[in-house]
Short mmCIF file of C-alpha atoms and ligand atoms in Angstrom, two decimals:
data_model
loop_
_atom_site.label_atom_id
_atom_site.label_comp_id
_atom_site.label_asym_id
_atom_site.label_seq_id
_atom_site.Cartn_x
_atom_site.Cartn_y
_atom_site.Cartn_z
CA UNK E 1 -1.97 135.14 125.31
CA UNK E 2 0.41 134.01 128.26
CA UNK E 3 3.15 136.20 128.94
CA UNK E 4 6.25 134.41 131.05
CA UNK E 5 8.38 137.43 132.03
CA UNK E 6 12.11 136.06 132.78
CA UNK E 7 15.08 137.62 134.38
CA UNK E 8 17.53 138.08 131.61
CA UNK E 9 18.23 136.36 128.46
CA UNK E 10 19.71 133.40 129.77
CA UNK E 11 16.41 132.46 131.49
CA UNK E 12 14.32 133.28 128.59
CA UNK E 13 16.21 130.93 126.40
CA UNK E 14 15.61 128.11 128.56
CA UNK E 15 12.00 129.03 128.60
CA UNK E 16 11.84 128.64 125.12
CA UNK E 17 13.57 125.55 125.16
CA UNK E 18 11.25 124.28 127.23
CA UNK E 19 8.20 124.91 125.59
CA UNK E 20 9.79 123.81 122.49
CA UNK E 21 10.73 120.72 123.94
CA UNK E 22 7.77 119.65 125.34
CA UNK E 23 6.34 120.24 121.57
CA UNK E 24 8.76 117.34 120.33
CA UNK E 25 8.79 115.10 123.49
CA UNK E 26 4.73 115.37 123.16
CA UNK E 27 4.84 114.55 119.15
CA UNK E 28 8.04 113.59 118.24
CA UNK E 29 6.95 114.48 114.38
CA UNK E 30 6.39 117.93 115.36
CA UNK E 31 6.36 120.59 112.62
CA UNK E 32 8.72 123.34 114.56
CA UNK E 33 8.59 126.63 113.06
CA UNK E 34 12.35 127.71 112.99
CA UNK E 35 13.68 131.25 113.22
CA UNK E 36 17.02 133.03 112.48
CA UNK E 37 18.45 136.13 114.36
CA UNK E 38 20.56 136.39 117.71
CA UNK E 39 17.65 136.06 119.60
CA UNK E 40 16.97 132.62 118.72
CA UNK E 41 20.50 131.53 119.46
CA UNK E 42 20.65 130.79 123.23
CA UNK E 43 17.27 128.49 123.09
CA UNK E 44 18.81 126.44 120.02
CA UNK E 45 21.64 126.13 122.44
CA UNK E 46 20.35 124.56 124.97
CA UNK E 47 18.12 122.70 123.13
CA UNK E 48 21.48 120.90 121.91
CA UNK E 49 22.21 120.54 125.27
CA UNK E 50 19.17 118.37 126.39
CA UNK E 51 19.94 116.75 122.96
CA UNK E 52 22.99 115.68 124.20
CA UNK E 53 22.00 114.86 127.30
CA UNK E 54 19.88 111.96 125.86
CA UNK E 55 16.91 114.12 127.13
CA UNK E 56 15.42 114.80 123.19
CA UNK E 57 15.51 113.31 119.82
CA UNK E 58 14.76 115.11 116.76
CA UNK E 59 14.90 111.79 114.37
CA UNK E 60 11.33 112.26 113.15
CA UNK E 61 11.08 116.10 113.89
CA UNK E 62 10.05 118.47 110.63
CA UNK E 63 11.21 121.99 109.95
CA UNK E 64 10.28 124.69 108.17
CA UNK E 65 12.15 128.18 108.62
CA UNK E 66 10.20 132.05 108.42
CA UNK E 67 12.78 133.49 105.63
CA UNK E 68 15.91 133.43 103.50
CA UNK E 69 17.66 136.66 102.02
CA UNK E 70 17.07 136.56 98.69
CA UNK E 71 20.60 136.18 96.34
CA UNK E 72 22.60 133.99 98.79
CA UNK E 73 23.34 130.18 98.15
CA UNK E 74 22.77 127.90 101.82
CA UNK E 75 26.83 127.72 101.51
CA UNK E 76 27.09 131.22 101.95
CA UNK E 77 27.84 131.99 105.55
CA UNK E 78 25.62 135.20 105.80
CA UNK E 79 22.65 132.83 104.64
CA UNK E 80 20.02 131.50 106.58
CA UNK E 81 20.33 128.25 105.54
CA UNK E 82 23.60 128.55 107.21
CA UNK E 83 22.88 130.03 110.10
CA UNK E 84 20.51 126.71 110.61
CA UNK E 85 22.99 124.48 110.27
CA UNK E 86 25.93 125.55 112.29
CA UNK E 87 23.51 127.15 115.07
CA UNK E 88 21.19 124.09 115.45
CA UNK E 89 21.11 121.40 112.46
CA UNK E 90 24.33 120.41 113.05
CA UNK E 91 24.44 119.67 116.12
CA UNK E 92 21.00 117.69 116.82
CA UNK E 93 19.67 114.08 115.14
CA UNK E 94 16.85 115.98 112.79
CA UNK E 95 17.04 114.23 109.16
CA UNK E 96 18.64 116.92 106.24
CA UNK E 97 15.22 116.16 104.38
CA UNK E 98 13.14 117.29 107.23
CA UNK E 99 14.07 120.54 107.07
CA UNK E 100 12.60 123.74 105.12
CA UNK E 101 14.30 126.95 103.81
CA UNK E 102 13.35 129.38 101.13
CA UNK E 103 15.65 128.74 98.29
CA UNK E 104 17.52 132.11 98.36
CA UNK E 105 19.48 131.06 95.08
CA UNK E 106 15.11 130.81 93.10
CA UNK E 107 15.03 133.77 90.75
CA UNK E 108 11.74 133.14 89.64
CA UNK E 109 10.10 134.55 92.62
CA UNK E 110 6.66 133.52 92.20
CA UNK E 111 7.90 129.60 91.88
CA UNK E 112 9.82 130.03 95.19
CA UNK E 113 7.09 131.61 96.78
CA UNK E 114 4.02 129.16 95.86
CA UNK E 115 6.55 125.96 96.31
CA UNK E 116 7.21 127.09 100.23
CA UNK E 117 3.80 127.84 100.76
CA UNK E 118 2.92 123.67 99.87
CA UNK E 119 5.82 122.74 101.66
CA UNK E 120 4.13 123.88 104.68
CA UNK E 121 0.74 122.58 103.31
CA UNK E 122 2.01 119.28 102.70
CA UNK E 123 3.48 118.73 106.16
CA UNK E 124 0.28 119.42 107.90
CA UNK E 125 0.93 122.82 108.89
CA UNK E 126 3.10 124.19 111.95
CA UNK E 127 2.84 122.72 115.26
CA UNK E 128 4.74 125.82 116.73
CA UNK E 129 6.29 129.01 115.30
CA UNK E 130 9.16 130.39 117.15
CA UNK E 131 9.53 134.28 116.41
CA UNK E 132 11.96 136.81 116.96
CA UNK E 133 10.52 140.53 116.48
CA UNK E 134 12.22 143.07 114.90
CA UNK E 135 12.97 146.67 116.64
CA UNK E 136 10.19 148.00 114.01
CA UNK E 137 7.87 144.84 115.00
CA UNK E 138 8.65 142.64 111.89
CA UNK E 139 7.98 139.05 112.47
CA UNK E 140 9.79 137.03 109.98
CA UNK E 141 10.85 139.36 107.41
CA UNK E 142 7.03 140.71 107.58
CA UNK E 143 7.67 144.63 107.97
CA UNK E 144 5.33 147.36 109.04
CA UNK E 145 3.23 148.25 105.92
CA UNK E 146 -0.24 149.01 104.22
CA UNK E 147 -1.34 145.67 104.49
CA UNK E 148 -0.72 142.07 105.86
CA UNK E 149 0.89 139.74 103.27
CA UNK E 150 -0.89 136.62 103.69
CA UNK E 151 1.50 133.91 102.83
CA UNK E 152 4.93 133.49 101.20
CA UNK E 153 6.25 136.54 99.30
CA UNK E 154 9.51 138.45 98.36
CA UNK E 155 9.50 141.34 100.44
CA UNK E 156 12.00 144.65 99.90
CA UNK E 157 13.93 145.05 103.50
CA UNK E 158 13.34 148.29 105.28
CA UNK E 159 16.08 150.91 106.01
CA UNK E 160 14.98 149.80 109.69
CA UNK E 161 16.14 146.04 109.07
CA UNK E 162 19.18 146.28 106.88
CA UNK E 163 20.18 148.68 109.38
CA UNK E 164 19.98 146.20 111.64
CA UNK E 165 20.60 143.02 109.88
CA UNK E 166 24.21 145.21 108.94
CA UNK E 167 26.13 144.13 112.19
CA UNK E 168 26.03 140.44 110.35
CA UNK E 169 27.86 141.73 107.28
CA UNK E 170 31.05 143.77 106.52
CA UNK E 171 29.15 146.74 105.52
CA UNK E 172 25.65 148.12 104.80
CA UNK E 173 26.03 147.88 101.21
CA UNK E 174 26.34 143.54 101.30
CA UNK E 175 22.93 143.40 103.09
CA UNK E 176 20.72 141.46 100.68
CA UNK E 177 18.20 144.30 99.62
CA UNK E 178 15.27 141.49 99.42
CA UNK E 179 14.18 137.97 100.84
CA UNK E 180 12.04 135.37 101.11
CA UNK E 181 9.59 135.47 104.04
CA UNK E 182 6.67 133.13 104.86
CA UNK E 183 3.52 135.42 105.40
CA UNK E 184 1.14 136.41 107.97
CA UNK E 185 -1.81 134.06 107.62
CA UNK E 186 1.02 131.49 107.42
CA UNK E 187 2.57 132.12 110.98
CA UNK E 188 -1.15 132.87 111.92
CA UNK E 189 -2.15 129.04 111.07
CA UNK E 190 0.24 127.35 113.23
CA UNK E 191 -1.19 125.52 115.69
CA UNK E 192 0.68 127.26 118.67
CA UNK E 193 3.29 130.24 118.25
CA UNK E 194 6.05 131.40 120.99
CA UNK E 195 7.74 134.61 120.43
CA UNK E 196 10.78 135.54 122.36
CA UNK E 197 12.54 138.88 122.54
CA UNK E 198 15.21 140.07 124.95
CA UNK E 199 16.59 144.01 125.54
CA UNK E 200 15.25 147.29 125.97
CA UNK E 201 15.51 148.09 121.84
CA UNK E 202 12.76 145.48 121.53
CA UNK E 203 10.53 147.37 124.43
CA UNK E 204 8.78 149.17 121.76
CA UNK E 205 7.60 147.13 119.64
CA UNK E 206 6.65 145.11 122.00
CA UNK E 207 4.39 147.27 123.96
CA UNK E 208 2.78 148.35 120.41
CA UNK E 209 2.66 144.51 119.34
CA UNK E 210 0.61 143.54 122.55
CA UNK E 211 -1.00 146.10 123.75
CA UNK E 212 -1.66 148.74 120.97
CA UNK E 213 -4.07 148.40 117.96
CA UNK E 214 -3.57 145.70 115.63
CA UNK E 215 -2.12 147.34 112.25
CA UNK E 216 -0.40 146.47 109.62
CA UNK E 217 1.90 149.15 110.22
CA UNK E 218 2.96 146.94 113.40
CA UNK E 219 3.49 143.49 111.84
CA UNK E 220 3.40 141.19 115.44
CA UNK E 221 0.12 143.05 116.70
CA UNK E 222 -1.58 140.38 114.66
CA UNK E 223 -0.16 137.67 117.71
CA UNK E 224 -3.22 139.60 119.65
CA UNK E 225 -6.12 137.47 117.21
CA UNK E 226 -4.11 134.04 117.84
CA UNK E 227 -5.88 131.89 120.58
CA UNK E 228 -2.14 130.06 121.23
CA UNK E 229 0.84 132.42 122.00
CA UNK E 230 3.50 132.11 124.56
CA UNK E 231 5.23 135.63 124.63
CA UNK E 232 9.06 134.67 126.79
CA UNK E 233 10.56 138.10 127.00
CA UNK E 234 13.33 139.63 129.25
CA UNK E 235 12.66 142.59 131.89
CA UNK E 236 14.56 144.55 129.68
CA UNK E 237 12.47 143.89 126.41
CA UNK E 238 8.92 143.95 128.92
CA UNK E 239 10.31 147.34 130.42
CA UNK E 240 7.52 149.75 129.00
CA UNK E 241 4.79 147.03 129.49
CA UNK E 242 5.79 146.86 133.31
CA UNK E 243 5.99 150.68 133.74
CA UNK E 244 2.94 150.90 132.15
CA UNK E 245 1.14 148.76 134.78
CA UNK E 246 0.29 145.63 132.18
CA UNK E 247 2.03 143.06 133.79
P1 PGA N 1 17.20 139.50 116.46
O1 PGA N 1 16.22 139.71 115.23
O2 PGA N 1 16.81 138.23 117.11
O3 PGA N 1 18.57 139.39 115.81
O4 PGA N 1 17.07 140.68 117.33
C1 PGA N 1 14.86 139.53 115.44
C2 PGA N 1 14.13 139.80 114.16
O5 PGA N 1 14.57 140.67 113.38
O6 PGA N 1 13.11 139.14 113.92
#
């Protein structure tokens, strides 16, 4: 595990950019793992950037995204599918086709769930996951419980994350109470995962996630078995790691 400590959030977005970049300009059919949340948002920015530079082309990139509320249609601006396309789809040369979301709209969740999972089988598997991590240590919508879900399942939110997810809505009560997440063993089989978090709320869970035992109860201690992860993270987010003396 390589941890790149950066000065602020500005500095771990380019980071991430760069790692991610060097994914597609190394394999331009790259299989990027995509992720939602604020944390996300400044590497998808500059990623535009270099895009528009003439620096990166995402013609013959492939994506596939960790989650989608359950409930909400991709025109629905709270949706992830939305969130993809004005934060980063948009914006960048990657083909409509190319890209992967959990169909939020799928009642029948057992269809969703096994069609995702061979989506990501049939593209070859993920040649990087980008992760956020939740203030509880979710990764993906993957929250602290009795036991790892393996792949793609409907998962109920936790108090924790609508909590959290609530500053995106009007009020608590139009969270989305469930969603579609891609599972553990399927974030575990990509080929190289970078998680990024930024701000002393995610301090916590990231100290647990790294350095303390590897439970299900902590969702992104699992990162410690992967032989591939890039951990980008703020001072602020690294702040009990670095009083601790681990860095
Ligand atoms: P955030 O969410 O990037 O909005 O903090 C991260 C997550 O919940 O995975």
């Amino acid at each position: 595990m390589r941890i790149y400590k950066t000065k602020d959030y500005n500095e771990m977005s380019r980071k991430a950019a760069n790692i991610i970049s060097a994914q597609v300009i190394m394999k331009p059919d790259a299989v990027l793992g995509l992720a939602t949340g604020s944390t996300p948002l400044g590497a998808y920015r500059q990623l535009i950037d270099w895009y528009k530079k003439g620096d990166l082309d995402f013609s013959e990139t492939r994506s596939v995204n960790l989650d989608e509320y359950k409930g909400l249609a991709p025109s629905d601006p709270q949706s992830y599918a939305y969130f993809m396309q004005e934060n980063f789809f948009r914006h960048i040369n990657i083909k409509p086709e190319n890209t992967n979301i959990p169909n939020g709209l799928e009642t029948d969740e057992n269809l969703e769930c096994r069609r995702y999972n061979s989506v990501i089988k049939q593209l070859g598997g993920i040649d990087i996951q980008l992760l956020g991590i939740g203030n509880n240590a979710h990764i993906g919508f993957n929250e602290p419980g009795e036991a790892f879900e393996k792949e793609t399942h409907c998962v109920r939110l936790t108090e924790d994350t609508i909590q959290a997810n609530s500053r995106f809505f009007s009020s608590m009560d139009e969270v989305p109470r469930y969603a579609y997440s891609t599972g553990i063993k399927n974030i575990m089989q990509a080929r190289n995962i970078l998680l990024i978090a930024s701000g002393t709320a995610k301090a916590q869970a990231l100290y647990r996630s790294l350095f303390g035992p590897i439970t299900p109860l902590v969702p992104a201690s699992i990162l410690q078995l992967h032989s591939n992860v890039s951990i980008v993270a703020d001072e602020e987010a690294l702040s009990l790691i670095l009083e601790k003396g681990l860095l």
